[in-house]
């Protein structure tokens, strides 16, 4: 299959101008939407713990966000394939804002099932945040694809690092409107998602996906450029037939699964050992910084050294991260270092894997396959998050990290296969 991102029918100067505008708009929406993501990650498990009094059930908070991201990944990708990235991303941010409102109501009323529903809807915001990187690749050239999508991933840093540190100021804002302090960050979540939706609908013009596919169709014909409607089974067949695409999808899924499994229970683990909320918030902030802050460097490396070596390096970093965090015990500093490395390994896996996936697909099938990739990614995270509370209660934090590390094994196996296939 051809691997050109934008065919020559679109003049290079025009493509570059549109790509710069697209990346700038996506960076802006990722920043405000990232505040919503980071704030919710910091307090979701704690709200669930307050509502249920159970460590096992507290893990369901992040699990529901991840499950929601999985549920909405394919519908949002399908909407983008039919109507463009602007409605696909805008609707996702809007649904996330609705989820924040539901979480506030559920917490006030003490309704844990309603809380879980709200977290699923917030997952739509997470799915949107993740799919924005695909929008950054629509008009990118093959030489700069990793860099361009990594810059959009990086833009999440500001909001996501700021979000967990809004626990204290969020509490003061919540008090002003008569809400419990723990709901302050949820207010920021809701506002951040609303701003993300408004900015997307207003500024993401012209639509990058529609522009790219029309250019592809005008050069190679409609069959080459127009997005194809494929069943999930057909998409999986396309992925399985390509060593590069298969490695990319499995690497993305594995990196996300390891990260979610460990990150979900870290606030609970630290809370049990007497860590203050501010310390927990700082730890999660630094973890998210590890996820996003160095992504431009990761993108540059994937463009220069190759996507497969960088993807494999990410799995190695994840193994080191689980070893450091899993043996930290009560040492808050070591837990923090482990969480930073965990975020960095996730960044390597996501950026290199996404660039490898886009380069392994024709434009006609790219949006649908990307949606299925995000679906599998978030399903893996949902399963890991759901099991993390059980594993923590039975095997401790060290056992949880060992459990997470096992998910890297298939990536190494497939990397060897891809190299042997000459990809």
mmCIF file of C-alpha atoms in Angstrom:
data_model
loop_
_atom_site.group_PDB
_atom_site.id
_atom_site.type_symbol
_atom_site.label_atom_id
_atom_site.label_comp_id
_atom_site.label_asym_id
_atom_site.label_seq_id
_atom_site.Cartn_x
_atom_site.Cartn_y
_atom_site.Cartn_z
ATOM 1 C CA UNK A 1 0.000 0.000 0.000
ATOM 2 C CA UNK A 2 1.205 3.563 -0.611
ATOM 3 C CA UNK A 3 2.542 5.397 2.394
ATOM 4 C CA UNK A 4 2.420 9.007 1.223
ATOM 5 C CA UNK A 5 0.618 11.215 3.717
ATOM 6 C CA UNK A 6 -0.394 13.951 1.271
ATOM 7 C CA UNK A 7 -0.184 13.404 -2.497
ATOM 8 C CA UNK A 8 1.325 15.953 -4.808
ATOM 9 C CA UNK A 9 -2.036 17.382 -5.884
ATOM 10 C CA UNK A 10 -1.794 19.674 -2.876
ATOM 11 C CA UNK A 11 0.972 22.254 -3.522
ATOM 12 C CA UNK A 12 3.781 21.900 -1.026
ATOM 13 C CA UNK A 13 3.586 25.529 0.122
ATOM 14 C CA UNK A 14 -0.165 25.221 0.698
ATOM 15 C CA UNK A 15 0.286 21.937 2.543
ATOM 16 C CA UNK A 16 2.889 23.432 4.852
ATOM 17 C CA UNK A 17 0.740 26.470 5.602
ATOM 18 C CA UNK A 18 -2.327 24.364 6.373
ATOM 19 C CA UNK A 19 -0.276 21.961 8.458
ATOM 20 C CA UNK A 20 1.172 24.784 10.568
ATOM 21 C CA UNK A 21 -2.321 26.148 11.220
ATOM 22 C CA UNK A 22 -3.679 22.694 12.037
ATOM 23 C CA UNK A 23 -0.882 21.930 14.490
ATOM 24 C CA UNK A 24 -1.292 25.341 16.172
ATOM 25 C CA UNK A 25 -5.046 24.854 16.676
ATOM 26 C CA UNK A 26 -4.565 21.306 17.943
ATOM 27 C CA UNK A 27 -1.918 22.489 20.394
ATOM 28 C CA UNK A 28 -4.350 25.051 21.792
ATOM 29 C CA UNK A 29 -7.185 22.571 22.230
ATOM 30 C CA UNK A 30 -4.845 19.981 23.727
ATOM 31 C CA UNK A 31 -3.661 22.484 26.309
ATOM 32 C CA UNK A 32 -7.108 23.368 27.649
ATOM 33 C CA UNK A 33 -8.403 19.822 27.285
ATOM 34 C CA UNK A 34 -5.322 18.533 29.065
ATOM 35 C CA UNK A 35 -6.313 20.489 32.173
ATOM 36 C CA UNK A 36 -9.492 18.453 32.246
ATOM 37 C CA UNK A 37 -7.647 15.168 31.860
ATOM 38 C CA UNK A 38 -5.010 15.875 34.474
ATOM 39 C CA UNK A 39 -7.448 17.209 37.054
ATOM 40 C CA UNK A 40 -9.691 14.165 36.763
ATOM 41 C CA UNK A 41 -6.826 11.676 36.984
ATOM 42 C CA UNK A 42 -5.737 13.207 40.271
ATOM 43 C CA UNK A 43 -9.049 12.854 42.111
ATOM 44 C CA UNK A 44 -11.086 10.199 40.278
ATOM 45 C CA UNK A 45 -9.846 7.272 42.369
ATOM 46 C CA UNK A 46 -10.155 9.316 45.567
ATOM 47 C CA UNK A 47 -13.797 10.212 44.829
ATOM 48 C CA UNK A 48 -14.531 6.550 44.119
ATOM 49 C CA UNK A 49 -12.823 5.597 47.383
ATOM 50 C CA UNK A 50 -14.995 8.084 49.288
ATOM 51 C CA UNK A 51 -18.169 6.784 47.646
ATOM 52 C CA UNK A 52 -17.431 3.079 48.188
ATOM 53 C CA UNK A 53 -14.829 2.823 50.952
ATOM 54 C CA UNK A 54 -13.123 0.101 48.877
ATOM 55 C CA UNK A 55 -9.647 0.064 47.302
ATOM 56 C CA UNK A 56 -10.849 -2.445 44.739
ATOM 57 C CA UNK A 57 -13.721 -0.222 43.618
ATOM 58 C CA UNK A 58 -11.543 2.879 43.668
ATOM 59 C CA UNK A 59 -9.679 1.509 40.675
ATOM 60 C CA UNK A 60 -12.909 1.598 38.709
ATOM 61 C CA UNK A 61 -12.636 5.379 38.333
ATOM 62 C CA UNK A 62 -9.720 5.299 35.918
ATOM 63 C CA UNK A 63 -11.034 2.063 34.476
ATOM 64 C CA UNK A 64 -14.281 3.730 33.462
ATOM 65 C CA UNK A 65 -12.411 6.641 31.870
ATOM 66 C CA UNK A 66 -10.306 4.200 29.892
ATOM 67 C CA UNK A 67 -13.334 2.086 29.028
ATOM 68 C CA UNK A 68 -15.155 5.222 27.889
ATOM 69 C CA UNK A 69 -12.197 6.147 25.715
ATOM 70 C CA UNK A 70 -12.414 2.679 24.172
ATOM 71 C CA UNK A 71 -16.185 2.886 23.673
ATOM 72 C CA UNK A 72 -15.989 6.263 21.941
ATOM 73 C CA UNK A 73 -12.748 5.726 19.990
ATOM 74 C CA UNK A 74 -14.320 3.983 17.008
ATOM 75 C CA UNK A 75 -17.511 6.097 16.753
ATOM 76 C CA UNK A 76 -15.476 9.307 16.892
ATOM 77 C CA UNK A 77 -13.031 7.958 14.297
ATOM 78 C CA UNK A 78 -15.946 6.914 12.074
ATOM 79 C CA UNK A 79 -17.484 10.366 12.443
ATOM 80 C CA UNK A 80 -14.146 11.895 11.452
ATOM 81 C CA UNK A 81 -13.903 9.602 8.422
ATOM 82 C CA UNK A 82 -17.375 10.679 7.253
ATOM 83 C CA UNK A 83 -17.443 14.357 8.222
ATOM 84 C CA UNK A 84 -13.855 15.325 9.058
ATOM 85 C CA UNK A 85 -11.686 15.798 12.139
ATOM 86 C CA UNK A 86 -13.486 18.963 13.291
ATOM 87 C CA UNK A 87 -16.831 17.306 14.141
ATOM 88 C CA UNK A 88 -15.062 14.167 15.343
ATOM 89 C CA UNK A 89 -12.935 16.053 17.868
ATOM 90 C CA UNK A 90 -15.551 18.689 18.761
ATOM 91 C CA UNK A 91 -18.225 16.130 19.640
ATOM 92 C CA UNK A 92 -15.724 14.207 21.758
ATOM 93 C CA UNK A 93 -14.785 17.244 23.848
ATOM 94 C CA UNK A 94 -18.485 18.057 24.300
ATOM 95 C CA UNK A 95 -19.309 14.590 25.592
ATOM 96 C CA UNK A 96 -16.411 14.805 28.021
ATOM 97 C CA UNK A 97 -17.851 18.053 29.423
ATOM 98 C CA UNK A 98 -21.217 16.355 29.914
ATOM 99 C CA UNK A 99 -19.383 13.620 31.793
ATOM 100 C CA UNK A 100 -17.859 16.142 34.195
ATOM 101 C CA UNK A 101 -21.309 17.492 34.998
ATOM 102 C CA UNK A 102 -22.600 13.975 35.656
ATOM 103 C CA UNK A 103 -19.685 13.215 37.998
ATOM 104 C CA UNK A 104 -20.416 16.322 40.051
ATOM 105 C CA UNK A 105 -24.080 15.381 40.383
ATOM 106 C CA UNK A 106 -23.291 11.754 41.226
ATOM 107 C CA UNK A 107 -20.826 12.751 43.939
ATOM 108 C CA UNK A 108 -23.280 15.151 45.547
ATOM 109 C CA UNK A 109 -26.013 12.526 45.524
ATOM 110 C CA UNK A 110 -23.723 9.673 46.610
ATOM 111 C CA UNK A 111 -24.629 7.543 43.570
ATOM 112 C CA UNK A 112 -21.655 5.397 42.607
ATOM 113 C CA UNK A 113 -23.265 3.864 39.457
ATOM 114 C CA UNK A 114 -24.023 7.368 38.163
ATOM 115 C CA UNK A 115 -20.454 8.360 38.984
ATOM 116 C CA UNK A 116 -19.204 5.482 36.821
ATOM 117 C CA UNK A 117 -21.427 6.634 33.963
ATOM 118 C CA UNK A 118 -19.964 10.125 34.230
ATOM 119 C CA UNK A 119 -16.455 8.706 34.117
ATOM 120 C CA UNK A 120 -17.317 6.777 30.949
ATOM 121 C CA UNK A 121 -18.450 10.028 29.330
ATOM 122 C CA UNK A 122 -15.246 11.728 30.486
ATOM 123 C CA UNK A 123 -13.513 8.950 28.594
ATOM 124 C CA UNK A 124 -14.833 10.573 25.412
ATOM 125 C CA UNK A 125 -12.599 13.541 26.252
ATOM 126 C CA UNK A 126 -9.647 11.184 26.649
ATOM 127 C CA UNK A 127 -10.434 9.549 23.308
ATOM 128 C CA UNK A 128 -10.550 12.989 21.718
ATOM 129 C CA UNK A 129 -7.234 13.975 23.238
ATOM 130 C CA UNK A 130 -5.653 10.832 21.810
ATOM 131 C CA UNK A 131 -7.231 11.184 18.355
ATOM 132 C CA UNK A 132 -5.900 14.711 17.982
ATOM 133 C CA UNK A 133 -2.472 13.217 17.232
ATOM 134 C CA UNK A 134 -3.955 11.509 14.172
ATOM 135 C CA UNK A 135 -5.270 14.877 12.982
ATOM 136 C CA UNK A 136 -1.729 16.204 13.224
ATOM 137 C CA UNK A 137 -0.575 13.446 10.863
ATOM 138 C CA UNK A 138 -3.227 14.004 8.182
ATOM 139 C CA UNK A 139 -1.343 16.733 6.329
ATOM 140 C CA UNK A 140 2.160 15.864 7.557
ATOM 141 C CA UNK A 141 4.889 14.735 5.182
ATOM 142 C CA UNK A 142 6.512 11.336 5.643
ATOM 143 C CA UNK A 143 9.730 12.995 6.834
ATOM 144 C CA UNK A 144 8.072 15.023 9.593
ATOM 145 C CA UNK A 145 5.133 12.873 10.667
ATOM 146 C CA UNK A 146 6.675 11.823 13.975
ATOM 147 C CA UNK A 147 7.688 15.386 14.808
ATOM 148 C CA UNK A 148 4.324 16.927 13.959
ATOM 149 C CA UNK A 149 2.186 14.486 15.898
ATOM 150 C CA UNK A 150 4.611 14.573 18.838
ATOM 151 C CA UNK A 151 4.264 18.362 19.069
ATOM 152 C CA UNK A 152 0.516 17.967 19.463
ATOM 153 C CA UNK A 153 1.072 15.253 22.074
ATOM 154 C CA UNK A 154 3.485 17.605 23.834
ATOM 155 C CA UNK A 155 0.899 20.390 23.978
ATOM 156 C CA UNK A 156 -1.056 18.317 26.476
ATOM 157 C CA UNK A 157 1.827 18.794 28.927
ATOM 158 C CA UNK A 158 0.811 22.234 30.170
ATOM 159 C CA UNK A 159 -2.753 21.343 31.000
ATOM 160 C CA UNK A 160 -2.111 17.815 32.192
ATOM 161 C CA UNK A 161 0.726 18.788 34.530
ATOM 162 C CA UNK A 162 -1.249 21.753 35.828
ATOM 163 C CA UNK A 163 -4.421 19.712 36.356
ATOM 164 C CA UNK A 164 -3.309 17.463 39.261
ATOM 165 C CA UNK A 165 -1.890 20.501 41.060
ATOM 166 C CA UNK A 166 -5.301 22.173 41.021
ATOM 167 C CA UNK A 167 -6.525 20.064 43.942
ATOM 168 C CA UNK A 168 -5.950 22.817 46.502
ATOM 169 C CA UNK A 169 -7.064 25.833 44.421
ATOM 170 C CA UNK A 170 -9.878 23.719 43.026
ATOM 171 C CA UNK A 171 -11.062 23.096 46.562
ATOM 172 C CA UNK A 172 -11.267 26.834 47.170
ATOM 173 C CA UNK A 173 -13.199 27.363 43.934
ATOM 174 C CA UNK A 174 -15.577 24.556 44.863
ATOM 175 C CA UNK A 175 -16.179 26.132 48.266
ATOM 176 C CA UNK A 176 -17.158 29.401 46.578
ATOM 177 C CA UNK A 177 -19.971 27.649 44.714
ATOM 178 C CA UNK A 178 -21.026 25.455 47.630
ATOM 179 C CA UNK A 179 -19.427 22.170 46.511
ATOM 180 C CA UNK A 180 -17.182 19.757 48.456
ATOM 181 C CA UNK A 181 -13.482 20.587 47.980
ATOM 182 C CA UNK A 182 -12.746 17.314 46.178
ATOM 183 C CA UNK A 183 -15.045 18.384 43.336
ATOM 184 C CA UNK A 184 -12.946 21.459 42.541
ATOM 185 C CA UNK A 185 -10.737 19.634 40.011
ATOM 186 C CA UNK A 186 -13.878 18.181 38.388
ATOM 187 C CA UNK A 187 -15.072 21.737 37.754
ATOM 188 C CA UNK A 188 -11.800 22.410 35.954
ATOM 189 C CA UNK A 189 -12.281 19.197 33.991
ATOM 190 C CA UNK A 190 -15.682 20.328 32.759
ATOM 191 C CA UNK A 191 -14.555 23.838 31.829
ATOM 192 C CA UNK A 192 -11.447 22.527 30.058
ATOM 193 C CA UNK A 193 -13.481 20.184 27.893
ATOM 194 C CA UNK A 194 -16.005 22.909 27.053
ATOM 195 C CA UNK A 195 -13.187 25.194 25.896
ATOM 196 C CA UNK A 196 -11.689 22.363 23.862
ATOM 197 C CA UNK A 197 -14.996 21.875 22.032
ATOM 198 C CA UNK A 198 -15.503 25.578 21.342
ATOM 199 C CA UNK A 199 -11.979 26.066 20.015
ATOM 200 C CA UNK A 200 -12.205 22.991 17.793
ATOM 201 C CA UNK A 201 -15.500 23.969 16.178
ATOM 202 C CA UNK A 202 -14.383 27.569 15.702
ATOM 203 C CA UNK A 203 -10.781 27.228 14.553
ATOM 204 C CA UNK A 204 -10.046 23.826 12.993
ATOM 205 C CA UNK A 205 -10.704 25.067 9.454
ATOM 206 C CA UNK A 206 -10.078 23.859 6.812
ATOM 207 C CA UNK A 207 -10.508 20.326 8.047
ATOM 208 C CA UNK A 208 -7.133 18.513 7.780
ATOM 209 C CA UNK A 209 -8.529 15.036 7.082
ATOM 210 C CA UNK A 210 -10.966 16.193 4.401
ATOM 211 C CA UNK A 211 -8.232 18.266 2.775
ATOM 212 C CA UNK A 212 -5.790 15.345 2.757
ATOM 213 C CA UNK A 213 -8.244 12.781 1.416
ATOM 214 C CA UNK A 214 -9.487 15.094 -1.339
ATOM 215 C CA UNK A 215 -5.894 15.708 -2.388
ATOM 216 C CA UNK A 216 -5.229 11.969 -2.415
ATOM 217 C CA UNK A 217 -8.371 11.300 -4.464
ATOM 218 C CA UNK A 218 -7.479 13.939 -7.046
ATOM 219 C CA UNK A 219 -4.042 12.387 -7.585
ATOM 220 C CA UNK A 220 -4.607 8.645 -7.321
ATOM 221 C CA UNK A 221 -8.346 8.388 -7.896
ATOM 222 C CA UNK A 222 -11.303 8.080 -5.521
ATOM 223 C CA UNK A 223 -10.457 4.519 -4.486
ATOM 224 C CA UNK A 224 -7.079 5.639 -3.184
ATOM 225 C CA UNK A 225 -8.014 8.806 -1.361
ATOM 226 C CA UNK A 226 -11.563 8.408 -0.084
ATOM 227 C CA UNK A 227 -11.886 6.847 3.406
ATOM 228 C CA UNK A 228 -13.226 3.287 3.193
ATOM 229 C CA UNK A 229 -15.887 1.934 5.533
ATOM 230 C CA UNK A 230 -14.492 -1.267 7.002
ATOM 231 C CA UNK A 231 -15.727 -3.666 9.650
ATOM 232 C CA UNK A 232 -13.587 -4.208 12.728
ATOM 233 C CA UNK A 233 -12.755 -7.686 11.429
ATOM 234 C CA UNK A 234 -11.570 -6.268 8.103
ATOM 235 C CA UNK A 235 -9.447 -3.703 9.905
ATOM 236 C CA UNK A 236 -7.837 -6.395 12.044
ATOM 237 C CA UNK A 237 -7.105 -8.356 8.859
ATOM 238 C CA UNK A 238 -5.340 -5.336 7.366
ATOM 239 C CA UNK A 239 -3.292 -4.903 10.529
ATOM 240 C CA UNK A 240 -2.394 -8.598 10.756
ATOM 241 C CA UNK A 241 -1.186 -8.601 7.133
ATOM 242 C CA UNK A 242 1.372 -5.866 7.792
ATOM 243 C CA UNK A 243 4.259 -6.583 10.218
ATOM 244 C CA UNK A 244 4.765 -2.839 10.695
ATOM 245 C CA UNK A 245 1.110 -2.081 11.411
ATOM 246 C CA UNK A 246 0.790 -5.083 13.730
ATOM 247 C CA UNK A 247 3.872 -4.079 15.710
ATOM 248 C CA UNK A 248 2.599 -0.499 15.917
ATOM 249 C CA UNK A 249 -0.823 -1.477 17.263
ATOM 250 C CA UNK A 250 0.510 -4.007 19.774
ATOM 251 C CA UNK A 251 3.198 -1.559 20.919
ATOM 252 C CA UNK A 252 0.663 1.217 21.457
ATOM 253 C CA UNK A 253 -1.702 -1.120 23.315
ATOM 254 C CA UNK A 254 1.061 -2.579 25.488
ATOM 255 C CA UNK A 255 2.497 0.818 26.421
ATOM 256 C CA UNK A 256 -0.900 2.168 27.413
ATOM 257 C CA UNK A 257 -1.847 -0.970 29.336
ATOM 258 C CA UNK A 258 1.338 -0.930 31.418
ATOM 259 C CA UNK A 259 0.955 2.773 32.134
ATOM 260 C CA UNK A 260 -2.702 2.596 33.196
ATOM 261 C CA UNK A 261 -2.212 -0.485 35.380
ATOM 262 C CA UNK A 262 0.473 1.177 37.495
ATOM 263 C CA UNK A 263 -0.710 4.794 37.411
ATOM 264 C CA UNK A 264 -4.272 3.926 38.462
ATOM 265 C CA UNK A 265 -3.310 2.554 41.845
ATOM 266 C CA UNK A 266 -0.364 4.831 42.616
ATOM 267 C CA UNK A 267 -2.504 7.488 44.408
ATOM 268 C CA UNK A 268 -4.152 4.765 46.514
ATOM 269 C CA UNK A 269 -0.785 3.130 47.297
ATOM 270 C CA UNK A 270 0.737 6.441 48.356
ATOM 271 C CA UNK A 271 -2.343 7.399 50.363
ATOM 272 C CA UNK A 272 -2.123 4.158 52.332
ATOM 273 C CA UNK A 273 1.434 5.049 53.293
ATOM 274 C CA UNK A 274 0.458 8.492 54.562
ATOM 275 C CA UNK A 275 1.399 10.658 51.596
ATOM 276 C CA UNK A 276 -0.266 14.071 51.558
ATOM 277 C CA UNK A 277 -2.643 14.996 48.761
ATOM 278 C CA UNK A 278 -0.182 17.618 47.543
ATOM 279 C CA UNK A 279 2.570 14.974 47.255
ATOM 280 C CA UNK A 280 0.224 12.634 45.394
ATOM 281 C CA UNK A 281 -0.758 15.464 43.061
ATOM 282 C CA UNK A 282 2.901 16.312 42.423
ATOM 283 C CA UNK A 283 3.713 12.674 41.669
ATOM 284 C CA UNK A 284 0.912 12.405 39.131
ATOM 285 C CA UNK A 285 1.944 15.750 37.620
ATOM 286 C CA UNK A 286 5.512 14.563 37.124
ATOM 287 C CA UNK A 287 4.237 11.297 35.694
ATOM 288 C CA UNK A 288 2.148 13.203 33.144
ATOM 289 C CA UNK A 289 5.146 15.413 32.411
ATOM 290 C CA UNK A 290 7.047 12.228 31.593
ATOM 291 C CA UNK A 291 4.223 11.253 29.248
ATOM 292 C CA UNK A 292 4.163 14.484 27.282
ATOM 293 C CA UNK A 293 7.059 16.853 27.967
ATOM 294 C CA UNK A 294 9.722 15.065 25.900
ATOM 295 C CA UNK A 295 7.409 13.905 23.121
ATOM 296 C CA UNK A 296 8.958 16.309 20.537
ATOM 297 C CA UNK A 297 12.337 14.699 21.231
ATOM 298 C CA UNK A 298 10.720 11.271 20.867
ATOM 299 C CA UNK A 299 9.138 12.352 17.570
ATOM 300 C CA UNK A 300 12.483 13.635 16.287
ATOM 301 C CA UNK A 301 14.163 10.366 17.257
ATOM 302 C CA UNK A 302 11.483 8.309 15.529
ATOM 303 C CA UNK A 303 11.931 10.323 12.315
ATOM 304 C CA UNK A 304 15.742 10.063 12.454
ATOM 305 C CA UNK A 305 16.442 6.622 13.973
ATOM 306 C CA UNK A 306 13.362 4.793 12.796
ATOM 307 C CA UNK A 307 10.015 4.034 14.405
ATOM 308 C CA UNK A 308 10.761 0.403 15.335
ATOM 309 C CA UNK A 309 13.925 1.097 17.418
ATOM 310 C CA UNK A 310 12.200 3.929 19.303
ATOM 311 C CA UNK A 311 9.124 1.784 19.947
ATOM 312 C CA UNK A 312 11.259 -1.032 21.341
ATOM 313 C CA UNK A 313 13.231 1.451 23.451
ATOM 314 C CA UNK A 314 9.941 2.539 24.974
ATOM 315 C CA UNK A 315 9.219 -0.990 26.129
ATOM 316 C CA UNK A 316 12.653 -1.149 27.774
ATOM 317 C CA UNK A 317 11.943 2.106 29.615
ATOM 318 C CA UNK A 318 8.612 0.673 30.806
ATOM 319 C CA UNK A 319 10.395 -2.367 32.225
ATOM 320 C CA UNK A 320 12.829 -0.130 34.110
ATOM 321 C CA UNK A 321 9.921 1.983 35.383
ATOM 322 C CA UNK A 322 8.034 -0.982 36.826
ATOM 323 C CA UNK A 323 11.229 -2.257 38.447
ATOM 324 C CA UNK A 324 11.895 1.104 40.133
ATOM 325 C CA UNK A 325 8.316 1.729 41.274
ATOM 326 C CA UNK A 326 7.664 -1.878 42.238
ATOM 327 C CA UNK A 327 10.648 -2.011 44.597
ATOM 328 C CA UNK A 328 10.131 1.481 46.071
ATOM 329 C CA UNK A 329 8.117 0.436 49.118
ATOM 330 C CA UNK A 330 7.417 3.519 51.274
ATOM 331 C CA UNK A 331 9.988 5.650 49.436
ATOM 332 C CA UNK A 332 7.886 8.402 47.850
ATOM 333 C CA UNK A 333 10.869 9.664 45.850
ATOM 334 C CA UNK A 334 11.452 6.306 44.164
ATOM 335 C CA UNK A 335 7.763 5.942 43.409
ATOM 336 C CA UNK A 336 7.893 9.350 41.735
ATOM 337 C CA UNK A 337 10.961 8.405 39.679
ATOM 338 C CA UNK A 338 9.245 5.197 38.617
ATOM 339 C CA UNK A 339 6.141 7.115 37.567
ATOM 340 C CA UNK A 340 8.205 9.605 35.530
ATOM 341 C CA UNK A 341 9.894 6.729 33.690
ATOM 342 C CA UNK A 342 6.509 5.100 33.225
ATOM 343 C CA UNK A 343 5.260 8.218 31.467
ATOM 344 C CA UNK A 344 8.389 8.421 29.314
ATOM 345 C CA UNK A 345 8.034 4.792 28.194
ATOM 346 C CA UNK A 346 4.408 5.492 27.292
ATOM 347 C CA UNK A 347 5.506 8.484 25.205
ATOM 348 C CA UNK A 348 8.036 6.410 23.260
ATOM 349 C CA UNK A 349 5.416 3.737 22.585
ATOM 350 C CA UNK A 350 2.631 6.132 21.582
ATOM 351 C CA UNK A 351 4.584 8.524 19.368
ATOM 352 C CA UNK A 352 6.712 5.950 17.550
ATOM 353 C CA UNK A 353 3.811 3.508 17.304
ATOM 354 C CA UNK A 354 1.440 6.118 15.882
ATOM 355 C CA UNK A 355 3.988 7.263 13.290
ATOM 356 C CA UNK A 356 4.732 3.650 12.338
ATOM 357 C CA UNK A 357 1.022 2.870 11.992
ATOM 358 C CA UNK A 358 0.305 5.888 9.776
ATOM 359 C CA UNK A 359 3.286 5.053 7.568
ATOM 360 C CA UNK A 360 2.087 1.488 7.137
ATOM 361 C CA UNK A 361 -1.385 2.383 5.822
ATOM 362 C CA UNK A 362 -2.947 3.842 2.673
ATOM 363 C CA UNK A 363 -4.951 7.076 3.165
ATOM 364 C CA UNK A 364 -8.211 5.310 2.316
ATOM 365 C CA UNK A 365 -8.061 2.966 5.314
ATOM 366 C CA UNK A 366 -6.067 5.116 7.723
ATOM 367 C CA UNK A 367 -8.879 6.770 9.785
ATOM 368 C CA UNK A 368 -10.720 3.517 10.451
ATOM 369 C CA UNK A 369 -7.585 1.591 11.411
ATOM 370 C CA UNK A 370 -6.499 4.433 13.688
ATOM 371 C CA UNK A 371 -9.878 4.273 15.405
ATOM 372 C CA UNK A 372 -9.598 0.523 15.967
ATOM 373 C CA UNK A 373 -6.054 1.014 17.270
ATOM 374 C CA UNK A 374 -7.306 3.526 19.833
ATOM 375 C CA UNK A 375 -10.188 1.190 20.679
ATOM 376 C CA UNK A 376 -7.805 -1.664 21.455
ATOM 377 C CA UNK A 377 -5.456 0.676 23.283
ATOM 378 C CA UNK A 378 -8.156 1.844 25.637
ATOM 379 C CA UNK A 379 -9.663 -1.606 26.080
ATOM 380 C CA UNK A 380 -6.252 -2.789 27.209
ATOM 381 C CA UNK A 381 -6.033 0.095 29.628
ATOM 382 C CA UNK A 382 -9.565 -0.557 30.900
ATOM 383 C CA UNK A 383 -8.823 -4.215 31.609
ATOM 384 C CA UNK A 384 -5.546 -3.325 33.314
ATOM 385 C CA UNK A 385 -7.184 -0.571 35.351
ATOM 386 C CA UNK A 386 -10.031 -2.862 36.388
ATOM 387 C CA UNK A 387 -7.644 -5.573 37.514
ATOM 388 C CA UNK A 388 -5.184 -3.187 39.164
ATOM 389 C CA UNK A 389 -7.212 -2.788 42.352
ATOM 390 C CA UNK A 390 -7.571 -6.542 42.720
ATOM 391 C CA UNK A 391 -3.877 -7.149 42.064
ATOM 392 C CA UNK A 392 -2.896 -4.395 44.509
ATOM 393 C CA UNK A 393 -5.055 -5.859 47.274
ATOM 394 C CA UNK A 394 -3.716 -9.381 46.693
ATOM 395 C CA UNK A 395 -0.085 -8.876 45.682
ATOM 396 C CA UNK A 396 0.798 -5.346 46.773
ATOM 397 C CA UNK A 397 2.273 -2.544 44.698
ATOM 398 C CA UNK A 398 5.312 -4.627 43.750
ATOM 399 C CA UNK A 399 3.115 -7.414 42.430
ATOM 400 C CA UNK A 400 1.067 -4.904 40.477
ATOM 401 C CA UNK A 401 4.192 -3.600 38.733
ATOM 402 C CA UNK A 402 5.306 -7.134 37.880
ATOM 403 C CA UNK A 403 1.857 -7.856 36.461
ATOM 404 C CA UNK A 404 2.068 -4.714 34.295
ATOM 405 C CA UNK A 405 5.562 -5.510 33.021
ATOM 406 C CA UNK A 406 4.374 -8.760 31.431
ATOM 407 C CA UNK A 407 2.439 -6.830 28.777
ATOM 408 C CA UNK A 408 5.701 -5.725 27.109
ATOM 409 C CA UNK A 409 6.657 -9.276 26.093
ATOM 410 C CA UNK A 410 4.570 -9.483 22.859
ATOM 411 C CA UNK A 411 6.126 -6.255 21.598
ATOM 412 C CA UNK A 412 9.634 -7.667 21.699
ATOM 413 C CA UNK A 413 8.466 -10.806 19.891
ATOM 414 C CA UNK A 414 6.731 -8.822 17.137
ATOM 415 C CA UNK A 415 9.670 -6.420 16.802
ATOM 416 C CA UNK A 416 11.902 -9.365 15.924
ATOM 417 C CA UNK A 417 9.316 -10.513 13.384
ATOM 418 C CA UNK A 418 9.077 -7.044 11.833
ATOM 419 C CA UNK A 419 12.845 -6.720 11.556
ATOM 420 C CA UNK A 420 13.079 -10.133 9.923
ATOM 421 C CA UNK A 421 10.383 -9.069 7.465
ATOM 422 C CA UNK A 422 12.621 -6.148 6.494
ATOM 423 C CA UNK A 423 10.308 -3.396 7.784
#
